[in-house]
CSV table of C-alpha atoms in Angstrom, one decimal:
chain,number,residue,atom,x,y,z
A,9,UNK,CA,-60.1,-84.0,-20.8
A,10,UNK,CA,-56.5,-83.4,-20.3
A,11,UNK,CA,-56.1,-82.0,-17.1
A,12,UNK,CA,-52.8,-79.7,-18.0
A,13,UNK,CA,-55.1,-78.2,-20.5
A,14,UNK,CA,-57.8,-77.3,-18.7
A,15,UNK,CA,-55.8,-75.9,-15.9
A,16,UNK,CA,-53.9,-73.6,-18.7
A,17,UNK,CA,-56.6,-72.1,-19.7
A,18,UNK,CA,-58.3,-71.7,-16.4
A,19,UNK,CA,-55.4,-69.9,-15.2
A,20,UNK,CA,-55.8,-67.7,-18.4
A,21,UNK,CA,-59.3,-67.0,-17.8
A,22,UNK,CA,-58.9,-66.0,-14.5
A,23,UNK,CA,-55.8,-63.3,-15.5
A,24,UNK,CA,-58.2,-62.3,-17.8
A,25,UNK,CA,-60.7,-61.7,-15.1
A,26,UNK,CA,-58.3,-59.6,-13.6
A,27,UNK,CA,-58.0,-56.5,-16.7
A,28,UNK,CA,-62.1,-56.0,-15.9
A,29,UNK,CA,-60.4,-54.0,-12.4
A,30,UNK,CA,-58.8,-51.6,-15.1
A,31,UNK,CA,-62.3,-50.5,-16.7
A,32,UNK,CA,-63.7,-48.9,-14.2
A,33,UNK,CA,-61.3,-46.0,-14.5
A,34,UNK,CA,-61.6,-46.1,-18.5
A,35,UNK,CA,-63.0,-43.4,-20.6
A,36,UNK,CA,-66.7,-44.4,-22.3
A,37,UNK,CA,-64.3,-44.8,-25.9
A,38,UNK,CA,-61.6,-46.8,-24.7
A,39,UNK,CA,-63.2,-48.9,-22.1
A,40,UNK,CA,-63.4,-52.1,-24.7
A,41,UNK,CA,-59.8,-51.7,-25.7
A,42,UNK,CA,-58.6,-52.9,-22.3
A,43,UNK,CA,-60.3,-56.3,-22.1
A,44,UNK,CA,-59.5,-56.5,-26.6
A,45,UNK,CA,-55.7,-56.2,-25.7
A,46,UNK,CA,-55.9,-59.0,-23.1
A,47,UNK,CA,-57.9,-61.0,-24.9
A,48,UNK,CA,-54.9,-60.9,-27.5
A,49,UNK,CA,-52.5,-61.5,-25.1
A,50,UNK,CA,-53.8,-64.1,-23.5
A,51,UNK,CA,-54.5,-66.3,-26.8
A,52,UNK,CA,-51.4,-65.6,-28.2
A,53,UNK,CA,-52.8,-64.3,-31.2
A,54,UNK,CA,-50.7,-62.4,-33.8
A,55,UNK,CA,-53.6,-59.5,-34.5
A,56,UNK,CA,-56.6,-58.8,-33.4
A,57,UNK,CA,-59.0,-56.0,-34.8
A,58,UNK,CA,-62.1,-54.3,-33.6
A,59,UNK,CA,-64.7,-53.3,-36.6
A,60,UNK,CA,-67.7,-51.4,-36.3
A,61,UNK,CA,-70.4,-50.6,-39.0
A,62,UNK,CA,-71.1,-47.1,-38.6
A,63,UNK,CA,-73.6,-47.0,-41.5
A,64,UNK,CA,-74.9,-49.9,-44.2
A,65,UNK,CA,-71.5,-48.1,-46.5
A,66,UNK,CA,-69.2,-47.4,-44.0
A,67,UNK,CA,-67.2,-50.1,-42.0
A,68,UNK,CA,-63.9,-48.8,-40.2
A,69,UNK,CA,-61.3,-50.9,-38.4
A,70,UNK,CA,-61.4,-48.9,-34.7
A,71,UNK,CA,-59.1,-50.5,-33.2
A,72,UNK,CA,-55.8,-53.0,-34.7
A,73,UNK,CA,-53.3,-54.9,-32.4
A,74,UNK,CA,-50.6,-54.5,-32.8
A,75,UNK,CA,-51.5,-52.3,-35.6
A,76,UNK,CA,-51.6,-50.4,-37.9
A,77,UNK,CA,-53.9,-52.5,-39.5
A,78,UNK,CA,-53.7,-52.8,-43.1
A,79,UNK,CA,-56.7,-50.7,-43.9
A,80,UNK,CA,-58.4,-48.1,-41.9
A,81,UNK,CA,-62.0,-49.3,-43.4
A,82,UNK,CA,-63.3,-52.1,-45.4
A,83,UNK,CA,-66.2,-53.4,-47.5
A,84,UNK,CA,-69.4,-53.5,-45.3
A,85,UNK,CA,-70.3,-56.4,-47.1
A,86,UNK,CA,-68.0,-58.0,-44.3
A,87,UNK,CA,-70.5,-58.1,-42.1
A,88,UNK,CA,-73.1,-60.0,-43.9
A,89,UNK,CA,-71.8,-63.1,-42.7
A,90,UNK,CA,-71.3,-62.2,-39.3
A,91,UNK,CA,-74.4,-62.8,-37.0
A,92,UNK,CA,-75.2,-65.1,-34.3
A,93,UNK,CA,-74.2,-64.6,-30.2
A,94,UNK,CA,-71.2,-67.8,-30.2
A,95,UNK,CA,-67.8,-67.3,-31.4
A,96,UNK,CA,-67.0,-68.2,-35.0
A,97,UNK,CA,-63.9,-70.7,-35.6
A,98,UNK,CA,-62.3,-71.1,-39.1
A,99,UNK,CA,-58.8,-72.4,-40.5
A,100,UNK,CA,-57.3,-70.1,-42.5
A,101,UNK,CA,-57.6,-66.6,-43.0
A,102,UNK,CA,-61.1,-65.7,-44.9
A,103,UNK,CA,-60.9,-61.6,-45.0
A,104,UNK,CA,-57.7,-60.9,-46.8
A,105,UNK,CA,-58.1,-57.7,-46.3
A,106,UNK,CA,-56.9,-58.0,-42.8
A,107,UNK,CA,-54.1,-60.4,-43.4
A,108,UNK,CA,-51.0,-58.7,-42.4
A,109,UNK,CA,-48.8,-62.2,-42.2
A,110,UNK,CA,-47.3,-64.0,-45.5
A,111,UNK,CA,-49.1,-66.4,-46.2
A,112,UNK,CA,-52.8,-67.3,-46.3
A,113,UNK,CA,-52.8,-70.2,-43.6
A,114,UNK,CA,-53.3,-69.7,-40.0
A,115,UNK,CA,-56.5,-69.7,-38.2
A,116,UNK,CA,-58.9,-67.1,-37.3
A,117,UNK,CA,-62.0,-66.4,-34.3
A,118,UNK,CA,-64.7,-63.9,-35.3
A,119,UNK,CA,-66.6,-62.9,-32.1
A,120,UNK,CA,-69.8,-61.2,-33.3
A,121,UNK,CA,-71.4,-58.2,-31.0
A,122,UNK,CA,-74.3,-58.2,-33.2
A,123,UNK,CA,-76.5,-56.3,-30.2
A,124,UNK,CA,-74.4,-53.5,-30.1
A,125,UNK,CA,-75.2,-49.9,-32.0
A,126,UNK,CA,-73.4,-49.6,-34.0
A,127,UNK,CA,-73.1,-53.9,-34.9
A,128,UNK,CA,-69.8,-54.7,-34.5
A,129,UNK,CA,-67.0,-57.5,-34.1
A,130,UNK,CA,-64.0,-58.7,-32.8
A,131,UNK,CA,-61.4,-60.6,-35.1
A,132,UNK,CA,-58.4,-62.8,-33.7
A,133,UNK,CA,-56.3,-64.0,-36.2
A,134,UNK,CA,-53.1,-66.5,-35.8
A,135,UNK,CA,-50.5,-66.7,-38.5
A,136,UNK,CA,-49.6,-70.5,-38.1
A,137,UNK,CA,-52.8,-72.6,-37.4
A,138,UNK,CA,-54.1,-73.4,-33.6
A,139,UNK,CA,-55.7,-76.4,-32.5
A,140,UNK,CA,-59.5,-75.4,-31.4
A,141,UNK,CA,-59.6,-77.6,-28.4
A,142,UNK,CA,-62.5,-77.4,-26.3
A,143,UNK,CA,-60.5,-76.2,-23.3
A,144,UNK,CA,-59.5,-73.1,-25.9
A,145,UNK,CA,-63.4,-72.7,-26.9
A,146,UNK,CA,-64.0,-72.8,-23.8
A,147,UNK,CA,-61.8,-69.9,-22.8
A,148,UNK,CA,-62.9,-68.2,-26.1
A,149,UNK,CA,-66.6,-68.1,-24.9
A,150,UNK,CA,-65.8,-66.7,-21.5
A,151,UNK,CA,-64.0,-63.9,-22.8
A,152,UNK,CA,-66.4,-63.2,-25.7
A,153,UNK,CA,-69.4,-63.3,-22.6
A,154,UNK,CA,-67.3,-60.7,-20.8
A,155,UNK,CA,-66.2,-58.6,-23.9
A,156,UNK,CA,-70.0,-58.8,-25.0
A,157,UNK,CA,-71.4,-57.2,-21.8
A,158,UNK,CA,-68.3,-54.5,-21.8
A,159,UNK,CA,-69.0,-53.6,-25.5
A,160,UNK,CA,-72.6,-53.0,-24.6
A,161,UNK,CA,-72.1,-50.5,-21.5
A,162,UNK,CA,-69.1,-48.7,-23.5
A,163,UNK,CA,-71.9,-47.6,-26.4
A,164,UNK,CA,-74.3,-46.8,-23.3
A,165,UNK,CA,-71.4,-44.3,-21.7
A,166,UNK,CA,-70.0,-43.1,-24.7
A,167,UNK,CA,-74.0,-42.1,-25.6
A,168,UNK,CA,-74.3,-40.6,-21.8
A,169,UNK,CA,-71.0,-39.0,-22.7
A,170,UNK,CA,-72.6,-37.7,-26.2
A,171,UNK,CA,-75.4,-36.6,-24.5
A,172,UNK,CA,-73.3,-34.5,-21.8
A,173,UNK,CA,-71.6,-32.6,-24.6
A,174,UNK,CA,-75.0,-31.6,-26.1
A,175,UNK,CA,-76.7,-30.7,-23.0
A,176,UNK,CA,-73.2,-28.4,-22.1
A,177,UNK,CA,-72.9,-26.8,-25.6
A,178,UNK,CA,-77.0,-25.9,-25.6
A,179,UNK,CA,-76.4,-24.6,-21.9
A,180,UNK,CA,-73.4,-22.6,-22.8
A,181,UNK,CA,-74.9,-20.6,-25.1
A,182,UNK,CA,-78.1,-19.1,-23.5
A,183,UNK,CA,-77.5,-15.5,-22.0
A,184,UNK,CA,-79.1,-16.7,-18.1
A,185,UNK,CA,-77.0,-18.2,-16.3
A,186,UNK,CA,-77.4,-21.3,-15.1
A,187,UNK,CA,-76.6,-23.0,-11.8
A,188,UNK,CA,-77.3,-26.6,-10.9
A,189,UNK,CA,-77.0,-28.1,-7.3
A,190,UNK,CA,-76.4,-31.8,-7.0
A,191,UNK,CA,-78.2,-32.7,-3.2
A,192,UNK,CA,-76.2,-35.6,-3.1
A,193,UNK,CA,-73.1,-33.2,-2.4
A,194,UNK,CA,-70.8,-34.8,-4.8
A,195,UNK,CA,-71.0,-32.2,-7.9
A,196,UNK,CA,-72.8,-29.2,-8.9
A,197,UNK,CA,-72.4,-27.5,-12.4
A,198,UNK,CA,-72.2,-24.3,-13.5
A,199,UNK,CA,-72.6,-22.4,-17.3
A,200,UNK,CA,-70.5,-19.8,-18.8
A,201,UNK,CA,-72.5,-16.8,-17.6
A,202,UNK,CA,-72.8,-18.1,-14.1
A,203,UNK,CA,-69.1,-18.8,-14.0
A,204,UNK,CA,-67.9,-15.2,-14.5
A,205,UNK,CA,-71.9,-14.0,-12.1
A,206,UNK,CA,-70.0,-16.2,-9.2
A,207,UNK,CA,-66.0,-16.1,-10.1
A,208,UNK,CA,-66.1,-20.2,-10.4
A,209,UNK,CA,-64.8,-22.1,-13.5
A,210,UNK,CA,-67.3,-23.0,-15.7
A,211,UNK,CA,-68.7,-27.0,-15.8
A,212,UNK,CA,-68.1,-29.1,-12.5
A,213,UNK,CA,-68.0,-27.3,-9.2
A,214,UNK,CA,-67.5,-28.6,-6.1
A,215,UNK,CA,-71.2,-27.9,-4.1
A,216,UNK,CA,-69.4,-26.6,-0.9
A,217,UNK,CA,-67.7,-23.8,-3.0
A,218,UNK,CA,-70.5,-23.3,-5.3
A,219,UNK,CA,-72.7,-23.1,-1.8
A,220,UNK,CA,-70.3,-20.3,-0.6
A,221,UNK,CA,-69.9,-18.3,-3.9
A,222,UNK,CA,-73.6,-18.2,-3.7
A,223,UNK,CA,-74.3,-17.0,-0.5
A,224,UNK,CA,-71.6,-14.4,-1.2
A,225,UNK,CA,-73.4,-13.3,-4.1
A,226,UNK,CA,-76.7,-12.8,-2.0
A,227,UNK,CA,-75.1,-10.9,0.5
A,228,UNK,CA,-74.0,-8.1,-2.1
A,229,UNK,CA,-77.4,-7.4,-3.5
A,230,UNK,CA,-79.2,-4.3,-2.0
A,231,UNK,CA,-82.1,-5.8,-1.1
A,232,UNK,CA,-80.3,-9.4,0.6
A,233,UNK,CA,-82.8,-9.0,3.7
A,234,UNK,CA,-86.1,-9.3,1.3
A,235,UNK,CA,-83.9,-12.1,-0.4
A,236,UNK,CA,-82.9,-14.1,2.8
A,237,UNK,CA,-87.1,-13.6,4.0
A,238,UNK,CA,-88.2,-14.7,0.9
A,239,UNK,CA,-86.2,-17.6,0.9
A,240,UNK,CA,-86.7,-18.5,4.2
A,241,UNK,CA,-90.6,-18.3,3.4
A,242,UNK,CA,-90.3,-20.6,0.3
A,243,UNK,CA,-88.2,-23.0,2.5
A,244,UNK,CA,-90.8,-23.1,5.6
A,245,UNK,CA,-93.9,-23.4,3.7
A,246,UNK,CA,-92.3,-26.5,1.6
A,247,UNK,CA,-92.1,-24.7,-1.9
A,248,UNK,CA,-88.7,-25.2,-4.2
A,249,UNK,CA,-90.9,-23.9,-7.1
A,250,UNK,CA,-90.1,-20.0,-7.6
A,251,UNK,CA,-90.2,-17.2,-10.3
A,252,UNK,CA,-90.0,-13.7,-10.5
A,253,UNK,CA,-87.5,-13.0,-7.7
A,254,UNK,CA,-85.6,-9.9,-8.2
A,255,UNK,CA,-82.4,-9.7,-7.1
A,256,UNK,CA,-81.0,-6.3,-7.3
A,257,UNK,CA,-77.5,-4.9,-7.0
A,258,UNK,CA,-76.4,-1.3,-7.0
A,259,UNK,CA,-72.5,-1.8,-6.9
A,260,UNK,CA,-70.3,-1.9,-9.0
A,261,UNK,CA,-72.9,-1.3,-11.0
A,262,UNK,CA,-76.9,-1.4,-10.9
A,263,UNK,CA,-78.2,-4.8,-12.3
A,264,UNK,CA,-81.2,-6.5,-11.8
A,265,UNK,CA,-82.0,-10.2,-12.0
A,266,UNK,CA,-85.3,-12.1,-11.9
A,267,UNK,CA,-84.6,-15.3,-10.1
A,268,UNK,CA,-86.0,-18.8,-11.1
A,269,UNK,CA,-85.6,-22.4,-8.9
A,270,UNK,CA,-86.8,-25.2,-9.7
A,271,UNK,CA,-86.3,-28.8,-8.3
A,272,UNK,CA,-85.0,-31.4,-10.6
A,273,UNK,CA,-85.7,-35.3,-10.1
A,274,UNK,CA,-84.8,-38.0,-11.7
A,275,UNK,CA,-84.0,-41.7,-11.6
A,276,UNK,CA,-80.4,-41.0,-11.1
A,277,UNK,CA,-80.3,-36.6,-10.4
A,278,UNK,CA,-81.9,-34.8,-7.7
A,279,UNK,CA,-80.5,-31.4,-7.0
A,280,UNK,CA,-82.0,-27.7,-7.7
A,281,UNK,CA,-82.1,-25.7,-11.2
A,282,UNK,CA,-81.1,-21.7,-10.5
A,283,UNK,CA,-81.6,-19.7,-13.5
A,284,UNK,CA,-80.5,-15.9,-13.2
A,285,UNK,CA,-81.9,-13.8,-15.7
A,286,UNK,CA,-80.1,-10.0,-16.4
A,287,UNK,CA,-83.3,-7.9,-17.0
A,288,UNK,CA,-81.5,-4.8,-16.2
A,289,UNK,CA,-82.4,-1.6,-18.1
């Protein structure tokens, strides 16, 4: 093994090492382009695409570097001979359609991220051909280890992320409003309606403020002493569980809510659900 090599490319896998510091802070659909655009740089090739195969008809090039690429979706065919979990090493250029040198030599890397939903792949592709040593490979495989688990948590987050929007659109659009308290005291979340019961922003709030705006809001209704007892009583005897709590308010206008609470656990959320439902009539 020649030593000079080997060193090369261990320095190169270690730099690479280094970009992973920059995907923490990266959102759920950009969090594969950073390790992508160091994987190019690093191998020196000339391009290097990102496909996905968002249906069995539709394939679309995601991401090109340095771009554009020459078409924004191909055949899906392309992906019938893509499969496996090692890197794929060919002379030439066999997808055409992706050639944007001139001329059909050069050498090209398919990394396959068959696991993934939706199945996907990363192409390198070198205008002039490369020697594969197995220093190279060796480098190749690292990368495509690290780019594999990265490709896999970015579909898990952008899902979370997917998820998020659905839960806020379907919460947004009941009349209650709706108040969630985080217990770990790092965010609490408000909807629409509960925005403009408590004068916060609607979405994240900070629990402190949310805490305050709340207890402000007690201390308004008319009947804030039969309140403060009744929460006091559900708090000694151990119960987070309540319905049909009236709140009532006679200024600046009469209103009347019946108060729900409910504690929510999971895996990952603890906190406590409000719901505030206007029943005045």
């Amino acid at each position: 093994m020649n030593n000079i090599d080997q060193t090369y490319w261990l320095r190169k896998i270690v730099d690479f090492m280094r970009c992973l510091d920059q995907v923490e802070n990266a959102d759920a659909q950009d969090i594969l382009k950073i390790p992508i655009l160091k994987l190019q740089e690093l191998s020196d090739a000339n391009d290097i695409f990102f496909i996905e195969l968002k249906d069995p008809v539709t394939a679309t090039v995601t991401y090109a570097f340095p771009g554009p690429a020459p078409l924004s979706m191909i055949d899906p065919v392309f992906f019938d001979n893509i499969s496996g979990a090692m890197p794929m090493y060919f002379s030439g250029k066999p997808f055409p359609e992706l050639n944007t040198g001139n001329n059909d030599t050069g050498s090209t890397v398919i990394l396959p991220l068959t696991g993934n939903n939706p199945r996907s792949c990363v192409i390198l592709i070198w205008h002039e051909p490369i020697q594969f040593s197995s220093e190279f490979k060796e480098f190749i495989e690292i990368c495509y280890s690290v780019v594999r688990r990265i490709a896999k948590v970015s579909t898990v987050l952008y899902s979370i992320e997917q998820l998020e929007v659905y839960f806020n659109a379907i919460l947004q659009t009941v009349p209650q409003s709706i108040i969630f308290i985080d217990n770990s005291g790092r965010r609490s979340w408000v909807n629409e309606n509960a925005s403009h019961l408590l004068d916060l922003p609607s979405g994240i709030v900070e629990p402190s403020l949310l805490a305050s705006k709340m207890q402000a809001f007690r201390n308004l209704a008319s009947n804030r002493e039969e309140i403060f007892e009744r929460g006091m009583e559900l708090f000694q005897q151990g119960r987070k569980v309540t319905g049909d709590w009236k709140w009532i308010y006679s200024d600046p206008e009469p209103r009347v809510f019946n108060v729900y609470c409910t504690p929510v656990e999971s895996k990952s959320i603890k906190g406590v659900l409000w719901m505030f439902d206007d029943i005045t009539e």
